Amino acid sequence: GQQVMQIPQYQHVQEGEDFTTYCNSSTTLSNIQWYKQRPGGHPVFLIQLVKSGEVKKQKRLTFQFGEAKKNSSLHITATQTTDVGTYFCAGPESNSGYALNFGKGTSLLVTP
Amino acid sequence: EAGVAQSPRYKIIEKRQSVAFWCNPISGHATLYWYQQILGQGPKLLIQFQNNGVVDDSQLPKDRFSAERLKGVDSTLKIQPAKLEDSAVYLCASSIRDSWSPLHFGNGTRLTVT
């Protein structure tokens, strides 16, 4: 079945530094979604990418969908302490009712 | 709009006991999901309902887990009997249509099996 892999597993940055997490799928994805989970909280939807090569921005966050629709990235410019949390990518499993498969996530720690 | 409601928030049981979780999705959302999240890992889908029909339950351990969504609204997830490895957060989510639509998660139920 499809697997969604994320790297790195953890990232510790100083406030103001940039951060990037990468997501790779073993199969082509119809779309990819990104979620953020704060410590002790639940995943919260950030964005959905659908088109090949698509780039979307949300303030300091930039999301990209690969040309082959098998990978994606999330880049945060000038991190702030409010960016702390775990970032998950998720893609539909085409062989299984399009159930959303989550990666293991990248945990971001930002120190002031 | 009101969010996804889950109860209880916490539950501690001994192994071999049974437990049930309840979820009320956002009004009008057709699809409901139960995910299991073990500490340090991503959510793992257990079962997906569209209205009151099961879309995917391929990763549900059916010998001990069961779920239902009567009348296509709220849902219950049951574990009987529980094992130590069932200790996790059980997250309910709903989406307006299907997994192409963003998922809205509840606060989850943290289960500890001792």
Short mmCIF file of C-alpha atoms in Angstrom, two decimals:
data_model
loop_
_atom_site.label_atom_id
_atom_site.label_comp_id
_atom_site.label_asym_id
_atom_site.label_seq_id
_atom_site.Cartn_x
_atom_site.Cartn_y
_atom_site.Cartn_z
CA GLY A 1 0.00 0.00 0.00
CA GLN A 2 0.91 3.61 -0.23
CA GLN A 3 3.37 5.00 2.31
CA VAL A 4 3.90 8.63 3.13
CA MET A 5 7.32 9.39 4.59
CA GLN A 6 8.50 12.60 6.18
CA ILE A 7 11.94 13.92 6.98
CA PRO A 8 13.39 15.05 9.25
CA GLN A 9 11.68 13.47 12.24
CA TYR A 10 12.80 16.32 14.52
CA GLN A 11 14.16 19.80 13.96
CA HIS A 12 15.40 22.24 16.58
CA VAL A 13 15.98 25.81 15.42
CA GLN A 14 16.69 29.19 16.92
CA GLU A 15 13.92 31.72 16.55
CA GLY A 16 14.37 33.57 13.26
CA GLU A 17 15.93 30.63 11.43
CA ASP A 18 14.18 28.96 8.52
CA PHE A 19 12.71 25.45 8.62
CA THR A 20 11.80 22.92 5.94
CA THR A 21 10.10 19.54 6.14
CA TYR A 22 9.82 17.11 3.25
CA CYS A 23 7.14 14.57 2.41
CA ASN A 24 7.53 11.68 -0.03
CA SER A 25 4.96 9.19 -1.26
CA SER A 26 5.56 5.78 -2.79
CA THR A 27 2.73 6.46 -5.25
CA THR A 28 1.35 9.43 -7.15
CA LEU A 29 -1.05 11.46 -5.05
CA SER A 30 -4.26 13.05 -6.25
CA ASN A 31 -3.76 15.73 -3.61
CA ILE A 32 -1.77 16.33 -0.47
CA GLN A 33 -2.81 17.99 2.75
CA TRP A 34 -0.73 19.49 5.54
CA TYR A 35 -1.72 19.59 9.19
CA LYS A 36 -0.17 21.09 12.33
CA GLN A 37 -0.50 19.56 15.77
CA ARG A 38 0.50 21.63 18.78
CA PRO A 39 1.79 19.73 21.86
CA GLY A 40 -1.20 18.20 23.62
CA GLY A 41 -3.53 19.26 20.83
CA HIS A 42 -5.16 17.73 17.80
CA PRO A 43 -4.16 18.05 14.13
CA VAL A 44 -5.39 21.23 12.48
CA PHE A 45 -5.71 21.56 8.72
CA LEU A 46 -3.28 24.01 7.11
CA ILE A 47 -3.58 23.61 3.36
CA GLN A 48 -4.35 21.32 0.43
CA LEU A 49 -2.34 21.08 -2.79
CA VAL A 50 -3.86 19.55 -5.89
CA LYS A 51 -1.98 20.58 -9.03
CA SER A 52 1.41 19.36 -10.19
CA GLY A 53 4.11 21.90 -9.27
CA GLU A 54 1.67 23.95 -7.21
CA VAL A 55 3.05 26.49 -4.74
CA LYS A 56 0.90 28.11 -2.07
CA LYS A 57 1.83 30.63 0.59
CA GLN A 58 0.33 31.43 3.96
CA LYS A 59 2.22 34.35 5.47
CA ARG A 60 5.60 32.84 6.42
CA LEU A 61 4.65 29.32 5.30
CA THR A 62 5.31 28.11 1.74
CA PHE A 63 3.92 24.80 0.53
CA GLN A 64 5.01 23.05 -2.65
CA PHE A 65 3.70 20.01 -4.55
CA GLY A 66 6.20 18.20 -6.75
CA GLU A 67 5.91 18.00 -10.51
CA ALA A 68 5.37 14.24 -10.34
CA LYS A 69 2.86 14.66 -7.46
CA LYS A 70 4.87 12.24 -5.31
CA ASN A 71 6.52 14.74 -2.98
CA SER A 72 5.79 17.93 -1.15
CA SER A 73 7.53 20.39 1.14
CA LEU A 74 6.65 22.94 3.78
CA HIS A 75 9.03 25.82 4.35
CA ILE A 76 8.72 28.29 7.22
CA THR A 77 10.64 31.55 6.92
CA ALA A 78 11.94 33.21 10.08
CA THR A 79 10.44 30.80 12.60
CA GLN A 80 8.67 32.06 15.70
CA THR A 81 7.96 30.26 18.97
CA THR A 82 4.33 29.99 17.89
CA ASP A 83 5.46 27.64 15.08
CA VAL A 84 6.30 24.93 17.62
CA GLY A 85 4.46 21.68 16.93
CA THR A 86 4.41 18.65 14.70
CA TYR A 87 3.73 19.07 11.00
CA PHE A 88 2.08 16.21 9.15
CA CYS A 89 1.53 15.63 5.48
CA ALA A 90 -1.30 13.34 4.41
CA GLY A 91 -2.32 11.83 1.10
CA PRO A 92 -5.27 9.73 -0.01
CA GLU A 93 -4.69 6.00 -0.39
CA SER A 94 -6.02 5.35 -3.87
CA ASN A 95 -6.45 1.61 -3.28
CA SER A 96 -8.49 2.01 -0.16
CA GLY A 97 -11.46 4.30 -0.53
CA TYR A 98 -9.15 7.30 -0.67
CA ALA A 99 -8.56 7.11 3.07
CA LEU A 100 -6.12 9.78 4.21
CA ASN A 101 -2.70 8.35 5.13
CA PHE A 102 -0.62 10.49 7.46
CA GLY A 103 3.14 10.60 7.61
CA LYS A 104 4.91 10.30 10.95
CA GLY A 105 5.38 14.03 11.10
CA THR A 106 8.23 16.44 11.73
CA SER A 107 8.42 17.87 15.23
CA LEU A 108 9.65 21.45 15.28
CA LEU A 109 11.11 23.02 18.38
CA VAL A 110 11.90 26.75 18.30
CA THR A 111 13.99 28.29 21.03
CA PRO A 112 13.98 32.05 21.58
CA GLU B 1 -19.67 26.28 13.73
CA ALA B 2 -19.39 23.80 16.56
CA GLY B 3 -16.41 21.50 16.27
CA VAL B 4 -16.13 17.73 16.48
CA ALA B 5 -17.15 16.58 19.95
CA GLN B 6 -15.55 13.57 21.60
CA SER B 7 -15.95 11.94 24.98
CA PRO B 8 -14.50 11.00 27.31
CA ARG B 9 -11.28 13.02 27.23
CA TYR B 10 -9.36 10.48 29.28
CA LYS B 11 -9.87 6.86 30.15
CA ILE B 12 -7.77 4.44 32.20
CA ILE B 13 -8.65 0.76 32.12
CA GLU B 14 -6.99 -2.55 32.87
CA LYS B 15 -6.08 -4.96 30.10
CA ARG B 16 -8.89 -7.28 29.04
CA GLN B 17 -11.51 -4.71 30.03
CA SER B 18 -13.74 -3.03 27.47
CA VAL B 19 -14.07 0.66 26.62
CA ALA B 20 -16.18 2.81 24.31
CA PHE B 21 -15.58 6.22 22.79
CA TRP B 22 -18.19 8.57 21.38
CA CYS B 23 -17.93 11.14 18.60
CA ASN B 24 -20.34 13.75 17.27
CA PRO B 25 -19.10 15.23 13.98
CA ILE B 26 -19.67 18.71 12.62
CA SER B 27 -23.27 19.07 11.47
CA GLY B 28 -23.66 18.28 7.78
CA HIS B 29 -20.36 16.44 7.44
CA ALA B 30 -20.87 13.25 5.48
CA THR B 31 -17.62 11.50 6.32
CA LEU B 32 -16.44 10.45 9.75
CA TYR B 33 -13.04 8.96 10.62
CA TRP B 34 -11.53 7.25 13.63
CA TYR B 35 -7.76 7.52 13.92
CA GLN B 36 -5.40 6.00 16.46
CA GLN B 37 -2.36 8.09 17.38
CA ILE B 38 0.37 6.42 19.38
CA LEU B 39 2.78 8.79 21.10
CA GLY B 40 5.36 10.15 18.67
CA GLN B 41 3.61 8.84 15.57
CA GLY B 42 1.21 10.12 12.96
CA PRO B 43 -2.50 9.34 13.10
CA LYS B 44 -3.34 5.88 11.77
CA LEU B 45 -6.75 5.43 10.19
CA LEU B 46 -8.89 2.76 11.85
CA ILE B 47 -12.17 3.25 10.03
CA GLN B 48 -13.83 5.69 7.65
CA PHE B 49 -17.60 6.10 7.28
CA GLN B 50 -19.40 7.92 4.52
CA ASN B 51 -22.85 8.69 5.90
CA ASN B 52 -23.62 5.41 7.68
CA GLY B 53 -21.67 3.11 5.36
CA VAL B 54 -18.09 1.88 5.89
CA VAL B 55 -15.65 3.12 3.25
CA ASP B 56 -12.45 1.69 4.71
CA ASP B 57 -11.80 -0.48 7.75
CA SER B 58 -8.76 -2.32 6.46
CA GLN B 59 -6.59 -1.33 9.45
CA LEU B 60 -9.20 -1.95 12.13
CA PRO B 61 -8.28 -4.96 14.33
CA LYS B 62 -11.69 -6.51 13.95
CA ASP B 63 -11.12 -9.21 16.54
CA ARG B 64 -11.24 -6.56 19.27
CA PHE B 65 -12.31 -3.25 17.73
CA SER B 66 -15.76 -2.35 16.45
CA ALA B 67 -17.34 0.88 15.31
CA GLU B 68 -20.72 2.01 14.19
CA ARG B 69 -22.31 5.16 12.88
CA LEU B 70 -26.02 4.83 13.27
CA LYS B 71 -28.23 7.22 11.31
CA GLY B 72 -25.15 8.67 9.65
CA VAL B 73 -24.44 11.16 12.45
CA ASP B 74 -22.61 10.30 15.65
CA SER B 75 -20.38 7.29 16.08
CA THR B 76 -18.99 4.97 18.72
CA LEU B 77 -15.72 3.04 18.72
CA LYS B 78 -15.40 0.07 21.06
CA ILE B 79 -12.44 -2.01 22.18
CA GLN B 80 -13.09 -5.38 23.77
CA PRO B 81 -10.89 -6.75 25.24
CA ALA B 82 -8.23 -4.05 25.51
CA LYS B 83 -4.51 -4.79 25.28
CA LEU B 84 -1.57 -2.79 26.58
CA GLU B 85 -0.64 -1.76 23.03
CA ASP B 86 -4.02 -0.07 22.62
CA SER B 87 -2.77 2.79 24.79
CA ALA B 88 -3.02 5.80 22.49
CA VAL B 89 -5.06 8.87 21.66
CA TYR B 90 -8.18 8.06 19.66
CA LEU B 91 -9.06 10.90 17.35
CA CYS B 92 -12.36 11.37 15.62
CA ALA B 93 -12.49 13.58 12.54
CA SER B 94 -15.11 14.60 10.04
CA SER B 95 -15.08 16.13 6.58
CA ILE B 96 -17.84 17.68 4.57
CA ARG B 97 -17.53 15.24 1.69
CA ASP B 98 -14.65 12.78 1.52
CA SER B 99 -10.88 12.72 2.05
CA TRP B 100 -10.48 15.38 -0.63
CA SER B 101 -12.06 17.73 1.89
CA PRO B 102 -10.10 19.00 4.90
CA LEU B 103 -10.46 16.92 8.04
CA HIS B 104 -11.66 18.55 11.24
CA PHE B 105 -10.44 16.72 14.32
CA GLY B 106 -11.90 16.47 17.78
CA ASN B 107 -9.77 16.83 20.92
CA GLY B 108 -9.38 13.06 21.14
CA THR B 109 -9.65 10.50 23.92
CA ARG B 110 -6.44 9.53 25.65
CA LEU B 111 -6.65 5.84 26.57
CA THR B 112 -4.25 4.23 29.01
CA VAL B 113 -4.37 0.46 29.38
CA THR B 114 -2.60 -0.88 32.47
#
